Amino acid sequence: MELEIVAGTYDCMIKGFSIDVVAPEVKGLRPRFHERDHSGSIKAVASGGCYLASGGTDEMIKLYDMRTHTEVGTLLHHEGSITWLTFHKDSHLISASEDGTICVWKCGSWDCAHVLFGHKASVTCVSIHPSGKLALSVSKDRTVRTWNLLTGCIAFTQRQPRTQVAELVAWNPVGDHYALTFEKSITTYEVESGNEISSLEIGKHVNSLLYVKEEILAVGSEHSFIQLFSASTGDCLLKLEGHTNRVKGLALAPGGKLLFSASSDGSIRAWKLAKSLAGSRCVSTVETGSRLTCLAVVNPEGFLKQLKQMTEEENTAVATSCSVPGIDTSLSSLKEEELPAVKGKKKRKRKRQLREIESEEAVSARTKAKKTAPEASEEISEKKKKKRKKKQKQLKTSSP
């Protein structure tokens, strides 16, 4: 099963690669396409539904249909470089810019549903709550703003100290806490109380951030390695080493088993994440020949549907292959002692099936009895006739 990854570059290009997620080590990351439709360096890429969006210093958002890998349009509204792009499923695209505004676009018609005003400086990052009703944004004006996406209004504004400027923000998959980056550190907060949960010291400037699990953060920075942290304790759980320059972008495959990273060394790496994390390793690398700026996985929602469909088909094939020609596997041929030892639901199911067989046999016996009843009655009537004739004969013999 193929999954596509798209990277943005400093040289005005987007480059696409594909990987077989079932056997990533066998085929590895392979070039799929490349487009040079921008006139400035790419700063953001995002995917939702069948669409891919890219934005950069030329102040334009380019849209692509990933079913055909063709450009389908351009969005022009911002008056500054596009700094961030993110989709909510396949319904809306959100864009942020150095002009301090945030736009909410309807996918398909590409109408601008809302323009969110409030920030006084460049908006550096936007993260949509899993519910799709709220969003958090951070800006160089040292504020973190909460937006009601249904109305397009500010719900809450949090001002940061003069010494701190939040640059990136990310909700966890559940939506009960979020993380903010401050140059060389990360702080996680609880939504309900607003209290700080943990503080993570990275040591160098943070370039990318995402949750790989509910409580685990992946961090790309000016270090040449990726760090995985516990969001609740702040402990560093793992370092993924392999790049030779800073890590600029991170993206997670649906299901959370593959993590992709883009580096200024020009390479994209695929990392297979083990359940215990300790056994995680790099399974594929591709050299792009460009300075990479950002990274995105194409259409994760559609990929999940495809993965589910493939799993169902495999289960059906396995069930079909279990039937052996020439052997009677009907329930009526089974005896209770022949049933394998099973527990719980399976045992109850087998007992229910046996009861159904017994009831069917009982019905069959009653039907058979009904069918033979007329024959029995005829036999009885014949005996009565013979007995009556014998009695009449005796009476005639005994009469004078």
mmCIF file of C-alpha atoms in Angstrom:
data_model
loop_
_atom_site.group_PDB
_atom_site.id
_atom_site.type_symbol
_atom_site.label_atom_id
_atom_site.label_comp_id
_atom_site.label_asym_id
_atom_site.label_seq_id
_atom_site.Cartn_x
_atom_site.Cartn_y
_atom_site.Cartn_z
ATOM 1 C CA MET A 1 0.000 0.000 0.000
ATOM 2 C CA GLU A 2 1.503 3.271 -1.185
ATOM 3 C CA LEU A 3 1.651 6.484 0.844
ATOM 4 C CA GLU A 4 2.801 9.822 -0.568
ATOM 5 C CA ILE A 5 4.972 12.418 1.196
ATOM 6 C CA VAL A 6 5.478 15.952 -0.105
ATOM 7 C CA ALA A 7 8.323 18.317 0.821
ATOM 8 C CA GLY A 8 8.765 22.033 0.164
ATOM 9 C CA THR A 9 12.139 23.495 -0.791
ATOM 10 C CA TYR A 10 14.046 26.780 -0.809
ATOM 11 C CA ASP A 11 14.286 26.626 -4.606
ATOM 12 C CA CYS A 12 10.525 27.194 -5.192
ATOM 13 C CA MET A 13 9.653 23.503 -5.690
ATOM 14 C CA ILE A 14 7.483 20.872 -4.103
ATOM 15 C CA LYS A 15 8.740 17.299 -4.407
ATOM 16 C CA GLY A 16 6.641 14.182 -3.937
ATOM 17 C CA PHE A 17 7.785 10.712 -2.874
ATOM 18 C CA SER A 18 5.996 7.419 -2.296
ATOM 19 C CA ILE A 19 6.622 4.533 0.073
ATOM 20 C CA ASP A 20 5.067 1.119 0.617
ATOM 21 C CA VAL A 21 3.951 1.231 4.256
ATOM 22 C CA VAL A 22 3.558 -2.556 4.429
ATOM 23 C CA ALA A 23 7.206 -3.166 3.500
ATOM 24 C CA PRO A 24 9.019 0.184 3.739
ATOM 25 C CA GLU A 25 12.448 -1.449 3.876
ATOM 26 C CA VAL A 26 11.969 -3.311 0.578
ATOM 27 C CA LYS A 27 11.076 -0.539 -1.869
ATOM 28 C CA GLY A 28 11.924 2.489 0.256
ATOM 29 C CA LEU A 29 11.179 6.133 -0.543
ATOM 30 C CA ARG A 30 10.911 6.710 -4.300
ATOM 31 C CA PRO A 31 10.536 9.981 -6.276
ATOM 32 C CA ARG A 32 6.977 10.466 -7.561
ATOM 33 C CA PHE A 33 6.660 14.010 -8.939
ATOM 34 C CA HIS A 34 7.961 17.568 -8.650
ATOM 35 C CA GLU A 35 6.396 20.960 -9.440
ATOM 36 C CA ARG A 36 7.880 24.439 -9.731
ATOM 37 C CA ASP A 37 4.781 26.679 -9.656
ATOM 38 C CA HIS A 38 5.915 29.170 -6.999
ATOM 39 C CA SER A 39 8.158 32.165 -7.567
ATOM 40 C CA GLY A 40 9.518 32.101 -4.009
ATOM 41 C CA SER A 41 10.717 29.556 -1.480
ATOM 42 C CA ILE A 42 8.108 27.190 -0.032
ATOM 43 C CA LYS A 43 7.396 27.706 3.676
ATOM 44 C CA ALA A 44 4.362 25.449 4.230
ATOM 45 C CA VAL A 45 2.657 22.356 2.740
ATOM 46 C CA ALA A 46 -0.491 20.562 3.942
ATOM 47 C CA SER A 47 -2.915 17.918 2.683
ATOM 48 C CA GLY A 48 -6.617 17.244 3.197
ATOM 49 C CA GLY A 49 -8.959 15.007 1.215
ATOM 50 C CA CYS A 50 -7.661 14.773 -2.342
ATOM 51 C CA TYR A 51 -6.051 18.233 -2.140
ATOM 52 C CA LEU A 52 -2.538 19.461 -1.441
ATOM 53 C CA ALA A 53 -1.819 23.098 -0.597
ATOM 54 C CA SER A 54 1.540 24.868 -0.689
ATOM 55 C CA GLY A 55 2.464 28.422 0.265
ATOM 56 C CA GLY A 56 5.588 30.536 0.389
ATOM 57 C CA THR A 57 7.252 33.897 0.127
ATOM 58 C CA ASP A 58 5.384 34.766 -3.109
ATOM 59 C CA GLU A 59 2.227 35.300 -0.967
ATOM 60 C CA MET A 60 0.293 32.677 -2.985
ATOM 61 C CA ILE A 61 -1.367 29.390 -2.006
ATOM 62 C CA LYS A 62 -1.195 26.780 -4.764
ATOM 63 C CA LEU A 63 -3.776 23.974 -4.829
ATOM 64 C CA TYR A 64 -3.228 20.509 -6.350
ATOM 65 C CA ASP A 65 -5.519 17.562 -7.002
ATOM 66 C CA MET A 66 -3.437 14.612 -5.825
ATOM 67 C CA ARG A 67 -5.529 12.105 -7.752
ATOM 68 C CA THR A 68 -4.069 13.481 -10.966
ATOM 69 C CA HIS A 69 -1.091 15.408 -9.548
ATOM 70 C CA THR A 70 -2.173 18.578 -11.321
ATOM 71 C CA GLU A 71 -2.542 22.186 -10.195
ATOM 72 C CA VAL A 72 -6.200 23.220 -9.841
ATOM 73 C CA GLY A 73 -5.963 26.832 -8.668
ATOM 74 C CA THR A 74 -4.359 29.633 -6.666
ATOM 75 C CA LEU A 75 -5.662 31.423 -3.566
ATOM 76 C CA LEU A 76 -4.791 35.128 -3.319
ATOM 77 C CA HIS A 77 -5.742 37.027 -0.185
ATOM 78 C CA HIS A 78 -2.742 37.481 2.082
ATOM 79 C CA GLU A 79 -0.410 40.454 1.744
ATOM 80 C CA GLY A 80 2.627 38.720 3.173
ATOM 81 C CA SER A 81 4.491 35.427 3.013
ATOM 82 C CA ILE A 82 2.430 32.332 3.785
ATOM 83 C CA THR A 83 3.799 31.002 7.068
ATOM 84 C CA TRP A 84 1.460 28.105 7.887
ATOM 85 C CA LEU A 85 -1.100 25.817 6.229
ATOM 86 C CA THR A 86 -3.275 23.173 7.855
ATOM 87 C CA PHE A 87 -6.420 21.251 6.880
ATOM 88 C CA HIS A 88 -9.288 20.106 9.074
ATOM 89 C CA LYS A 89 -10.087 16.759 7.467
ATOM 90 C CA ASP A 90 -11.325 17.486 3.928
ATOM 91 C CA SER A 91 -13.699 20.342 4.771
ATOM 92 C CA HIS A 92 -11.566 23.436 5.507
ATOM 93 C CA LEU A 93 -8.108 24.833 4.897
ATOM 94 C CA ILE A 94 -6.568 27.369 7.286
ATOM 95 C CA SER A 95 -3.747 29.649 6.171
ATOM 96 C CA ALA A 96 -1.608 32.084 8.203
ATOM 97 C CA SER A 97 0.606 34.887 6.990
ATOM 98 C CA GLU A 98 3.192 37.469 7.933
ATOM 99 C CA ASP A 99 0.439 40.096 7.469
ATOM 100 C CA GLY A 100 -1.008 38.983 10.841
ATOM 101 C CA THR A 101 -4.219 37.457 9.434
ATOM 102 C CA ILE A 102 -5.613 33.928 9.371
ATOM 103 C CA CYS A 103 -7.966 32.773 6.596
ATOM 104 C CA VAL A 104 -10.479 29.915 6.738
ATOM 105 C CA TRP A 105 -11.204 28.454 3.284
ATOM 106 C CA LYS A 106 -13.986 26.023 2.306
ATOM 107 C CA CYS A 107 -12.580 23.066 0.408
ATOM 108 C CA GLY A 108 -14.037 22.541 -3.029
ATOM 109 C CA SER A 109 -15.547 25.981 -3.600
ATOM 110 C CA TRP A 110 -12.468 27.622 -2.036
ATOM 111 C CA ASP A 111 -14.541 30.527 -0.712
ATOM 112 C CA CYS A 112 -12.961 32.432 2.181
ATOM 113 C CA ALA A 113 -15.413 31.719 5.031
ATOM 114 C CA HIS A 114 -13.638 33.847 7.666
ATOM 115 C CA VAL A 115 -10.714 36.206 7.971
ATOM 116 C CA LEU A 116 -9.435 36.169 11.557
ATOM 117 C CA PHE A 117 -8.083 39.571 12.615
ATOM 118 C CA GLY A 118 -6.379 40.206 15.944
ATOM 119 C CA HIS A 119 -2.662 39.523 15.769
ATOM 120 C CA LYS A 120 -0.447 42.602 15.414
ATOM 121 C CA ALA A 121 2.514 40.780 13.850
ATOM 122 C CA SER A 122 3.364 37.714 11.790
ATOM 123 C CA VAL A 123 1.377 34.556 12.649
ATOM 124 C CA THR A 124 3.863 31.706 12.862
ATOM 125 C CA CYS A 125 1.645 28.684 13.538
ATOM 126 C CA VAL A 126 -1.995 27.542 13.789
ATOM 127 C CA SER A 127 -3.261 24.284 15.292
ATOM 128 C CA ILE A 128 -6.875 23.100 14.962
ATOM 129 C CA HIS A 129 -8.546 21.311 17.881
ATOM 130 C CA PRO A 130 -9.565 17.693 17.038
ATOM 131 C CA SER A 131 -13.218 18.765 17.264
ATOM 132 C CA GLY A 132 -12.704 21.312 14.492
ATOM 133 C CA LYS A 133 -14.489 24.017 16.498
ATOM 134 C CA LEU A 134 -11.466 25.763 18.000
ATOM 135 C CA ALA A 135 -7.976 26.734 16.900
ATOM 136 C CA LEU A 136 -4.880 28.067 18.635
ATOM 137 C CA SER A 137 -2.537 30.540 16.943
ATOM 138 C CA VAL A 138 0.820 32.000 17.964
ATOM 139 C CA SER A 139 2.425 35.183 16.718
ATOM 140 C CA LYS A 140 5.496 37.369 17.004
ATOM 141 C CA ASP A 141 3.261 39.843 18.893
ATOM 142 C CA ARG A 142 3.825 37.548 21.922
ATOM 143 C CA THR A 143 0.194 36.398 22.151
ATOM 144 C CA VAL A 144 -1.497 33.000 22.004
ATOM 145 C CA ARG A 145 -5.043 33.371 20.719
ATOM 146 C CA THR A 146 -7.948 30.909 20.901
ATOM 147 C CA TRP A 147 -10.402 31.194 17.995
ATOM 148 C CA ASN A 148 -14.002 30.070 17.634
ATOM 149 C CA LEU A 149 -13.936 28.689 14.098
ATOM 150 C CA LEU A 150 -17.727 28.527 13.886
ATOM 151 C CA THR A 151 -18.095 32.299 14.298
ATOM 152 C CA GLY A 152 -14.623 33.459 13.284
ATOM 153 C CA CYS A 153 -14.216 35.406 16.541
ATOM 154 C CA ILE A 154 -11.536 35.499 19.232
ATOM 155 C CA ALA A 155 -12.481 33.400 22.250
ATOM 156 C CA PHE A 156 -9.462 34.098 24.432
ATOM 157 C CA THR A 157 -6.089 35.882 24.302
ATOM 158 C CA GLN A 158 -3.079 34.911 26.387
ATOM 159 C CA ARG A 159 -0.159 37.337 26.505
ATOM 160 C CA GLN A 160 3.366 36.010 26.958
ATOM 161 C CA PRO A 161 6.152 37.655 28.997
ATOM 162 C CA ARG A 162 8.495 40.005 27.089
ATOM 163 C CA THR A 163 11.272 37.440 27.286
ATOM 164 C CA GLN A 164 9.160 34.709 25.642
ATOM 165 C CA VAL A 165 7.743 34.461 22.130
ATOM 166 C CA ALA A 166 5.774 31.304 21.300
ATOM 167 C CA GLU A 167 6.642 30.078 17.796
ATOM 168 C CA LEU A 168 4.855 26.738 17.356
ATOM 169 C CA VAL A 169 1.701 25.219 18.870
ATOM 170 C CA ALA A 170 0.207 21.717 18.678
ATOM 171 C CA TRP A 171 -2.853 20.013 20.165
ATOM 172 C CA ASN A 172 -2.511 16.446 21.369
ATOM 173 C CA PRO A 173 -4.752 13.877 19.550
ATOM 174 C CA VAL A 174 -7.357 13.890 22.328
ATOM 175 C CA GLY A 175 -7.482 17.671 22.640
ATOM 176 C CA ASP A 176 -7.131 17.855 26.431
ATOM 177 C CA HIS A 177 -3.723 19.559 26.383
ATOM 178 C CA TYR A 178 -1.410 21.398 23.985
ATOM 179 C CA ALA A 179 2.264 22.283 23.583
ATOM 180 C CA LEU A 180 3.983 25.632 22.895
ATOM 181 C CA THR A 181 7.568 26.113 21.731
ATOM 182 C CA PHE A 182 9.731 29.020 22.958
ATOM 183 C CA GLU A 183 12.904 29.063 20.863
ATOM 184 C CA LYS A 184 14.917 26.380 22.757
ATOM 185 C CA SER A 185 12.215 24.934 25.036
ATOM 186 C CA ILE A 186 8.708 23.440 24.969
ATOM 187 C CA THR A 187 5.955 23.804 27.568
ATOM 188 C CA THR A 188 2.803 21.683 27.736
ATOM 189 C CA TYR A 189 -0.456 22.967 29.224
ATOM 190 C CA GLU A 190 -3.697 21.421 30.443
ATOM 191 C CA VAL A 191 -6.787 22.840 28.756
ATOM 192 C CA GLU A 192 -9.296 22.520 31.604
ATOM 193 C CA SER A 193 -7.214 24.273 34.257
ATOM 194 C CA GLY A 194 -4.722 26.150 32.065
ATOM 195 C CA ASN A 195 -1.919 24.909 34.314
ATOM 196 C CA GLU A 196 1.529 23.990 33.063
ATOM 197 C CA ILE A 197 2.090 20.226 32.838
ATOM 198 C CA SER A 198 5.766 19.990 31.946
ATOM 199 C CA SER A 199 8.709 21.908 30.532
ATOM 200 C CA LEU A 200 11.113 20.374 28.014
ATOM 201 C CA GLU A 201 14.608 21.740 27.435
ATOM 202 C CA ILE A 202 15.766 21.142 23.845
ATOM 203 C CA GLY A 203 19.069 23.039 23.901
ATOM 204 C CA LYS A 204 18.731 24.484 20.391
ATOM 205 C CA HIS A 205 16.052 26.288 18.366
ATOM 206 C CA VAL A 206 12.915 24.167 17.727
ATOM 207 C CA ASN A 207 11.930 23.926 14.041
ATOM 208 C CA SER A 208 9.135 21.354 14.076
ATOM 209 C CA LEU A 209 6.805 19.721 16.569
ATOM 210 C CA LEU A 210 4.093 17.045 16.516
ATOM 211 C CA TYR A 211 2.412 14.470 18.731
ATOM 212 C CA VAL A 212 3.145 10.884 17.677
ATOM 213 C CA LYS A 213 0.942 9.575 20.499
ATOM 214 C CA GLU A 214 -1.344 11.091 23.099
ATOM 215 C CA GLU A 215 1.522 11.652 25.537
ATOM 216 C CA ILE A 216 4.606 11.585 23.266
ATOM 217 C CA LEU A 217 6.047 14.575 21.399
ATOM 218 C CA ALA A 218 8.433 14.389 18.443
ATOM 219 C CA VAL A 219 10.732 17.410 18.117
ATOM 220 C CA GLY A 220 12.902 18.525 15.208
ATOM 221 C CA SER A 221 15.429 21.258 15.940
ATOM 222 C CA GLU A 222 18.812 22.718 15.011
ATOM 223 C CA HIS A 223 20.182 19.405 16.275
ATOM 224 C CA SER A 224 20.791 16.824 13.572
ATOM 225 C CA PHE A 225 18.646 14.273 15.420
ATOM 226 C CA ILE A 226 14.965 13.890 16.363
ATOM 227 C CA GLN A 227 13.989 13.783 20.023
ATOM 228 C CA LEU A 228 10.956 12.026 21.472
ATOM 229 C CA PHE A 229 9.718 13.379 24.800
ATOM 230 C CA SER A 230 7.106 12.437 27.375
ATOM 231 C CA ALA A 231 4.619 15.316 27.340
ATOM 232 C CA SER A 232 3.594 14.624 30.937
ATOM 233 C CA THR A 233 7.034 14.347 32.583
ATOM 234 C CA GLY A 234 9.306 16.188 30.144
ATOM 235 C CA ASP A 235 11.746 13.255 29.986
ATOM 236 C CA CYS A 236 13.599 12.518 26.742
ATOM 237 C CA LEU A 237 12.570 8.980 25.751
ATOM 238 C CA LEU A 238 14.541 8.497 22.532
ATOM 239 C CA LYS A 239 16.884 10.101 20.006
ATOM 240 C CA LEU A 240 16.643 9.193 16.327
ATOM 241 C CA GLU A 241 20.010 9.857 14.740
ATOM 242 C CA GLY A 242 20.913 9.813 11.056
ATOM 243 C CA HIS A 243 20.628 13.327 9.587
ATOM 244 C CA THR A 244 23.754 15.448 9.275
ATOM 245 C CA ASN A 245 22.050 18.848 9.523
ATOM 246 C CA ARG A 246 19.092 20.491 11.285
ATOM 247 C CA VAL A 247 15.658 18.855 11.070
ATOM 248 C CA LYS A 248 13.174 21.206 9.379
ATOM 249 C CA GLY A 249 9.987 19.156 9.116
ATOM 250 C CA LEU A 250 8.198 16.164 10.641
ATOM 251 C CA ALA A 251 5.144 14.214 9.460
ATOM 252 C CA LEU A 252 3.377 11.137 10.815
ATOM 253 C CA ALA A 253 1.823 8.359 8.731
ATOM 254 C CA PRO A 254 -1.744 7.274 9.586
ATOM 255 C CA GLY A 255 -1.640 4.713 12.353
ATOM 256 C CA GLY A 256 1.466 6.272 13.883
ATOM 257 C CA LYS A 257 3.904 3.530 12.877
ATOM 258 C CA LEU A 258 6.011 5.586 10.445
ATOM 259 C CA LEU A 259 7.549 8.980 11.191
ATOM 260 C CA PHE A 260 9.017 11.049 8.349
ATOM 261 C CA SER A 261 11.646 13.769 8.734
ATOM 262 C CA ALA A 262 13.061 16.380 6.340
ATOM 263 C CA SER A 263 16.460 17.944 6.921
ATOM 264 C CA SER A 264 18.579 20.761 5.546
ATOM 265 C CA ASP A 265 21.055 18.056 4.513
ATOM 266 C CA GLY A 266 18.660 17.380 1.604
ATOM 267 C CA SER A 267 17.407 13.998 2.761
ATOM 268 C CA ILE A 268 14.035 12.603 3.836
ATOM 269 C CA ARG A 269 14.070 9.694 6.243
ATOM 270 C CA ALA A 270 11.355 7.209 7.220
ATOM 271 C CA TRP A 271 11.500 5.936 10.814
ATOM 272 C CA LYS A 272 9.621 2.856 11.989
ATOM 273 C CA LEU A 273 8.382 3.511 15.523
ATOM 274 C CA ALA A 274 8.333 0.483 17.812
ATOM 275 C CA LYS A 275 5.723 0.139 20.565
ATOM 276 C CA SER A 276 8.416 0.371 23.214
ATOM 277 C CA LEU A 277 10.178 3.140 21.186
ATOM 278 C CA ALA A 278 13.549 1.575 22.029
ATOM 279 C CA GLY A 279 13.476 -0.573 18.891
ATOM 280 C CA SER A 280 12.653 2.347 16.554
ATOM 281 C CA ARG A 281 14.922 2.636 13.526
ATOM 282 C CA CYS A 282 15.390 4.276 10.127
ATOM 283 C CA VAL A 283 13.921 2.055 7.379
ATOM 284 C CA SER A 284 14.428 4.259 4.309
ATOM 285 C CA THR A 285 16.287 7.364 3.124
ATOM 286 C CA VAL A 286 16.067 9.385 -0.075
ATOM 287 C CA GLU A 287 18.334 12.213 -1.228
ATOM 288 C CA THR A 288 16.307 15.049 -2.769
ATOM 289 C CA GLY A 289 19.129 17.298 -3.948
ATOM 290 C CA SER A 290 17.407 20.344 -2.414
ATOM 291 C CA ARG A 291 17.370 22.313 0.814
ATOM 292 C CA LEU A 292 14.115 21.198 2.434
ATOM 293 C CA THR A 293 11.848 23.508 4.429
ATOM 294 C CA CYS A 294 8.668 21.590 5.315
ATOM 295 C CA LEU A 295 6.965 18.214 5.034
ATOM 296 C CA ALA A 296 3.446 16.730 4.802
ATOM 297 C CA VAL A 297 1.749 13.337 4.353
ATOM 298 C CA VAL A 298 -0.780 13.310 1.495
ATOM 299 C CA ASN A 299 -4.430 12.635 2.378
ATOM 300 C CA PRO A 300 -4.105 10.759 5.694
ATOM 301 C CA GLU A 301 -7.909 10.406 6.036
ATOM 302 C CA GLY A 302 -8.259 8.712 2.654
ATOM 303 C CA PHE A 303 -5.299 6.488 3.414
ATOM 304 C CA LEU A 304 -6.961 5.317 6.651
ATOM 305 C CA LYS A 305 -10.141 4.377 4.736
ATOM 306 C CA GLN A 306 -8.061 2.477 2.200
ATOM 307 C CA LEU A 307 -6.158 0.706 4.980
ATOM 308 C CA LYS A 308 -9.435 -0.305 6.667
ATOM 309 C CA GLN A 309 -10.848 -1.616 3.393
ATOM 310 C CA MET A 310 -7.689 -3.621 2.716
ATOM 311 C CA THR A 311 -7.852 -5.152 6.219
ATOM 312 C CA GLU A 312 -11.488 -6.193 5.691
ATOM 313 C CA GLU A 313 -10.634 -7.779 2.339
ATOM 314 C CA GLU A 314 -7.752 -9.714 3.915
ATOM 315 C CA ASN A 315 -10.045 -10.981 6.695
ATOM 316 C CA THR A 316 -12.605 -12.125 4.091
ATOM 317 C CA ALA A 317 -9.892 -13.922 2.110
ATOM 318 C CA VAL A 318 -8.655 -15.704 5.241
ATOM 319 C CA ALA A 319 -12.196 -16.816 6.138
ATOM 320 C CA THR A 320 -12.743 -18.152 2.592
ATOM 321 C CA SER A 321 -9.456 -20.056 2.564
ATOM 322 C CA CYS A 322 -10.436 -21.869 5.767
ATOM 323 C CA SER A 323 -13.150 -23.900 3.949
ATOM 324 C CA VAL A 324 -11.715 -27.259 2.718
ATOM 325 C CA PRO A 325 -13.387 -29.011 -0.292
ATOM 326 C CA GLY A 326 -14.692 -32.543 0.336
ATOM 327 C CA ILE A 327 -15.090 -32.109 4.084
ATOM 328 C CA ASP A 328 -18.517 -31.614 5.647
ATOM 329 C CA THR A 329 -18.150 -28.543 7.825
ATOM 330 C CA SER A 330 -21.892 -28.003 8.364
ATOM 331 C CA LEU A 331 -23.030 -27.517 11.933
ATOM 332 C CA SER A 332 -25.297 -30.562 11.801
ATOM 333 C CA SER A 333 -22.227 -32.838 11.476
ATOM 334 C CA LEU A 334 -20.637 -31.536 14.667
ATOM 335 C CA LYS A 335 -20.894 -33.260 18.038
ATOM 336 C CA GLU A 336 -20.353 -31.448 21.302
ATOM 337 C CA GLU A 337 -17.315 -33.525 22.131
ATOM 338 C CA GLU A 338 -15.819 -32.705 18.726
ATOM 339 C CA LEU A 339 -15.892 -28.979 19.355
ATOM 340 C CA PRO A 340 -12.497 -27.476 20.242
ATOM 341 C CA ALA A 341 -11.980 -26.078 23.695
ATOM 342 C CA VAL A 342 -12.851 -22.397 23.494
ATOM 343 C CA LYS A 343 -13.533 -19.718 26.051
ATOM 344 C CA GLY A 344 -15.843 -16.777 26.533
ATOM 345 C CA LYS A 345 -17.846 -15.551 23.558
ATOM 346 C CA LYS A 346 -16.714 -18.331 21.225
ATOM 347 C CA LYS A 347 -17.871 -21.019 23.677
ATOM 348 C CA ARG A 348 -21.259 -19.378 24.121
ATOM 349 C CA LYS A 349 -21.597 -19.072 20.330
ATOM 350 C CA ARG A 350 -20.841 -22.786 19.806
ATOM 351 C CA LYS A 351 -23.395 -23.773 22.493
ATOM 352 C CA ARG A 352 -26.001 -21.568 20.846
ATOM 353 C CA GLN A 353 -25.305 -23.220 17.515
ATOM 354 C CA LEU A 354 -25.703 -26.692 19.081
ATOM 355 C CA ARG A 355 -29.033 -25.671 20.625
ATOM 356 C CA GLU A 356 -30.191 -24.508 17.196
ATOM 357 C CA ILE A 357 -29.192 -27.895 15.712
ATOM 358 C CA GLU A 358 -31.075 -29.753 18.460
ATOM 359 C CA SER A 359 -34.166 -27.619 17.959
ATOM 360 C CA GLU A 360 -34.008 -28.281 14.210
ATOM 361 C CA GLU A 361 -33.826 -32.050 14.871
ATOM 362 C CA ALA A 362 -36.789 -31.827 17.244
ATOM 363 C CA VAL A 363 -38.849 -29.980 14.643
ATOM 364 C CA SER A 364 -37.890 -32.596 12.070
ATOM 365 C CA ALA A 365 -39.011 -35.401 14.397
ATOM 366 C CA ARG A 366 -42.382 -33.735 15.043
ATOM 367 C CA THR A 367 -42.884 -33.212 11.304
ATOM 368 C CA LYS A 368 -42.149 -36.868 10.683
ATOM 369 C CA ALA A 369 -44.576 -37.857 13.408
ATOM 370 C CA LYS A 370 -47.312 -35.746 11.821
ATOM 371 C CA LYS A 371 -46.667 -37.336 8.448
ATOM 372 C CA THR A 372 -47.025 -40.941 9.869
ATOM 373 C CA ALA A 373 -50.144 -40.195 11.977
ATOM 374 C CA PRO A 374 -52.717 -40.868 9.151
ATOM 375 C CA GLU A 375 -51.128 -44.259 8.417
ATOM 376 C CA ALA A 376 -51.435 -45.240 12.098
ATOM 377 C CA SER A 377 -55.080 -44.204 12.241
ATOM 378 C CA GLU A 378 -55.893 -46.277 9.138
ATOM 379 C CA GLU A 379 -54.291 -49.337 10.751
ATOM 380 C CA ILE A 380 -56.368 -48.871 13.917
ATOM 381 C CA SER A 381 -59.636 -48.536 11.977
ATOM 382 C CA GLU A 382 -58.830 -51.717 10.018
ATOM 383 C CA LYS A 383 -58.365 -53.648 13.284
ATOM 384 C CA LYS A 384 -61.687 -52.331 14.571
ATOM 385 C CA LYS A 385 -63.472 -53.509 11.421
ATOM 386 C CA LYS A 386 -61.999 -57.023 11.749
ATOM 387 C CA LYS A 387 -62.997 -57.163 15.411
ATOM 388 C CA ARG A 388 -66.544 -56.025 14.579
ATOM 389 C CA LYS A 389 -66.909 -58.669 11.836
ATOM 390 C CA LYS A 390 -65.666 -61.399 14.194
ATOM 391 C CA LYS A 391 -68.231 -60.391 16.845
ATOM 392 C CA GLN A 392 -71.076 -60.417 14.301
ATOM 393 C CA LYS A 393 -70.046 -63.902 13.146
ATOM 394 C CA GLN A 394 -70.074 -65.178 16.727
ATOM 395 C CA LEU A 395 -73.549 -63.757 17.269
ATOM 396 C CA LYS A 396 -74.893 -65.489 14.133
ATOM 397 C CA THR A 397 -73.412 -68.809 15.229
ATOM 398 C CA SER A 398 -74.889 -68.663 18.723
ATOM 399 C CA SER A 399 -78.437 -67.658 17.593
ATOM 400 C CA PRO A 400 -81.178 -70.608 17.360
#
